[in-house]
């Protein structure tokens, strides 16, 4: 459900935003909505893990960080050769 909201925006910024939206073939309302959706998605990506995920975060060694990835590949190659 959409609702109408009144925003106070600096006149110069409003003029720029209107031109920006027009150049993309969208309304100013659509531009604002898209920007807010993008901000919400970014915030979701930056959310900190909770519960079990937070407890386990960093528990596993990154094999590629110390070069052991190659050792593992060699071991598996020998094992399954």
PDB file of C-alpha atoms in Angstrom:
ATOM      1  CA  UNK A   1       0.000   0.000   0.000  1.00  0.00           C
ATOM      2  CA  UNK A   2       1.380   3.379  -0.953  1.00  0.00           C
ATOM      3  CA  UNK A   3       0.787   6.558   0.982  1.00  0.00           C
ATOM      4  CA  UNK A   4       1.432  10.210   0.278  1.00  0.00           C
ATOM      5  CA  UNK A   5       4.090  12.046   2.291  1.00  0.00           C
ATOM      6  CA  UNK A   6       5.216  15.654   2.242  1.00  0.00           C
ATOM      7  CA  UNK A   7       8.984  16.226   2.347  1.00  0.00           C
ATOM      8  CA  UNK A   8      10.871  19.483   2.828  1.00  0.00           C
ATOM      9  CA  UNK A   9      13.770  19.604   0.350  1.00  0.00           C
ATOM     10  CA  UNK A  10      16.173  22.415  -0.500  1.00  0.00           C
ATOM     11  CA  UNK A  11      14.952  24.137  -3.680  1.00  0.00           C
ATOM     12  CA  UNK A  12      18.259  23.718  -5.555  1.00  0.00           C
ATOM     13  CA  UNK A  13      18.425  20.048  -4.628  1.00  0.00           C
ATOM     14  CA  UNK A  14      14.815  19.565  -5.646  1.00  0.00           C
ATOM     15  CA  UNK A  15      15.494  21.069  -9.067  1.00  0.00           C
ATOM     16  CA  UNK A  16      18.481  18.785  -9.545  1.00  0.00           C
ATOM     17  CA  UNK A  17      16.506  15.734  -8.383  1.00  0.00           C
ATOM     18  CA  UNK A  18      13.635  16.526 -10.760  1.00  0.00           C
ATOM     19  CA  UNK A  19      16.048  16.789 -13.697  1.00  0.00           C
ATOM     20  CA  UNK A  20      17.807  13.599 -12.633  1.00  0.00           C
ATOM     21  CA  UNK A  21      14.516  11.689 -12.462  1.00  0.00           C
ATOM     22  CA  UNK A  22      13.334  13.162 -15.765  1.00  0.00           C
ATOM     23  CA  UNK A  23      16.573  12.133 -17.500  1.00  0.00           C
ATOM     24  CA  UNK A  24      15.857   8.566 -16.452  1.00  0.00           C
ATOM     25  CA  UNK A  25      12.218   8.675 -17.447  1.00  0.00           C
ATOM     26  CA  UNK A  26      10.862   8.254 -13.930  1.00  0.00           C
ATOM     27  CA  UNK A  27       8.939  10.442 -11.528  1.00  0.00           C
ATOM     28  CA  UNK A  28      10.541  12.125  -8.552  1.00  0.00           C
ATOM     29  CA  UNK A  29       8.432   9.912  -6.271  1.00  0.00           C
ATOM     30  CA  UNK A  30       9.761   6.791  -8.004  1.00  0.00           C
ATOM     31  CA  UNK A  31      13.334   8.074  -7.674  1.00  0.00           C
ATOM     32  CA  UNK A  32      12.913   8.648  -3.937  1.00  0.00           C
ATOM     33  CA  UNK A  33      11.276   5.238  -3.509  1.00  0.00           C
ATOM     34  CA  UNK A  34      14.099   3.489  -5.406  1.00  0.00           C
ATOM     35  CA  UNK A  35      16.726   5.261  -3.310  1.00  0.00           C
ATOM     36  CA  UNK A  36      14.985   4.248  -0.085  1.00  0.00           C
ATOM     37  CA  UNK A  37      14.678   0.630  -1.249  1.00  0.00           C
ATOM     38  CA  UNK A  38      18.396   0.659  -2.041  1.00  0.00           C
ATOM     39  CA  UNK A  39      19.253   2.042   1.388  1.00  0.00           C
ATOM     40  CA  UNK A  40      17.091  -0.585   3.084  1.00  0.00           C
ATOM     41  CA  UNK A  41      18.771  -3.378   1.091  1.00  0.00           C
ATOM     42  CA  UNK A  42      22.222  -2.021   1.962  1.00  0.00           C
ATOM     43  CA  UNK A  43      21.308  -1.925   5.641  1.00  0.00           C
ATOM     44  CA  UNK A  44      20.121  -5.543   5.452  1.00  0.00           C
ATOM     45  CA  UNK A  45      23.484  -6.558   3.950  1.00  0.00           C
ATOM     46  CA  UNK A  46      25.353  -4.766   6.716  1.00  0.00           C
ATOM     47  CA  UNK A  47      23.271  -6.351   9.479  1.00  0.00           C
ATOM     48  CA  UNK A  48      25.298  -8.189  12.069  1.00  0.00           C
ATOM     49  CA  UNK A  49      24.771 -11.948  12.411  1.00  0.00           C
ATOM     50  CA  UNK A  50      22.831 -13.117  15.437  1.00  0.00           C
ATOM     51  CA  UNK A  51      22.497 -16.278  17.465  1.00  0.00           C
ATOM     52  CA  UNK A  52      24.328 -19.389  16.332  1.00  0.00           C
ATOM     53  CA  UNK A  53      25.661 -17.683  13.205  1.00  0.00           C
ATOM     54  CA  UNK A  54      27.294 -14.988  15.348  1.00  0.00           C
ATOM     55  CA  UNK A  55      28.788 -17.642  17.651  1.00  0.00           C
ATOM     56  CA  UNK A  56      30.266 -19.586  14.731  1.00  0.00           C
ATOM     57  CA  UNK A  57      31.526 -16.560  12.801  1.00  0.00           C
ATOM     58  CA  UNK A  58      35.292 -16.826  12.391  1.00  0.00           C
ATOM     59  CA  UNK A  59      35.423 -20.370  13.748  1.00  0.00           C
ATOM     60  CA  UNK A  60      36.726 -21.922  10.555  1.00  0.00           C
ATOM     61  CA  UNK A  61      40.193 -21.252   9.242  1.00  0.00           C
ATOM     62  CA  UNK A  62      40.321 -19.725   5.751  1.00  0.00           C
ATOM     63  CA  UNK A  63      42.364 -22.281   3.822  1.00  0.00           C
ATOM     64  CA  UNK A  64      43.281 -19.797   1.107  1.00  0.00           C
ATOM     65  CA  UNK A  65      44.735 -17.297   3.594  1.00  0.00           C
ATOM     66  CA  UNK A  66      47.782 -19.375   4.506  1.00  0.00           C
ATOM     67  CA  UNK A  67      48.359 -21.228   1.256  1.00  0.00           C
ATOM     68  CA  UNK A  68      47.109 -24.576   2.548  1.00  0.00           C
ATOM     69  CA  UNK A  69      44.610 -24.707  -0.311  1.00  0.00           C
ATOM     70  CA  UNK A  70      47.409 -26.030  -2.548  1.00  0.00           C
ATOM     71  CA  UNK A  71      48.385 -28.632   0.055  1.00  0.00           C
ATOM     72  CA  UNK A  72      44.804 -29.841   0.214  1.00  0.00           C
ATOM     73  CA  UNK A  73      44.632 -30.086  -3.572  1.00  0.00           C
ATOM     74  CA  UNK A  74      47.864 -32.089  -3.652  1.00  0.00           C
ATOM     75  CA  UNK A  75      46.647 -34.415  -0.908  1.00  0.00           C
ATOM     76  CA  UNK A  76      43.344 -35.050  -2.691  1.00  0.00           C
ATOM     77  CA  UNK A  77      45.121 -35.601  -6.003  1.00  0.00           C
ATOM     78  CA  UNK A  78      47.364 -38.258  -4.394  1.00  0.00           C
ATOM     79  CA  UNK A  79      44.482 -39.852  -2.504  1.00  0.00           C
ATOM     80  CA  UNK A  80      42.224 -40.226  -5.543  1.00  0.00           C
ATOM     81  CA  UNK A  81      44.932 -40.904  -8.161  1.00  0.00           C
TER      82      UNK A  81
END
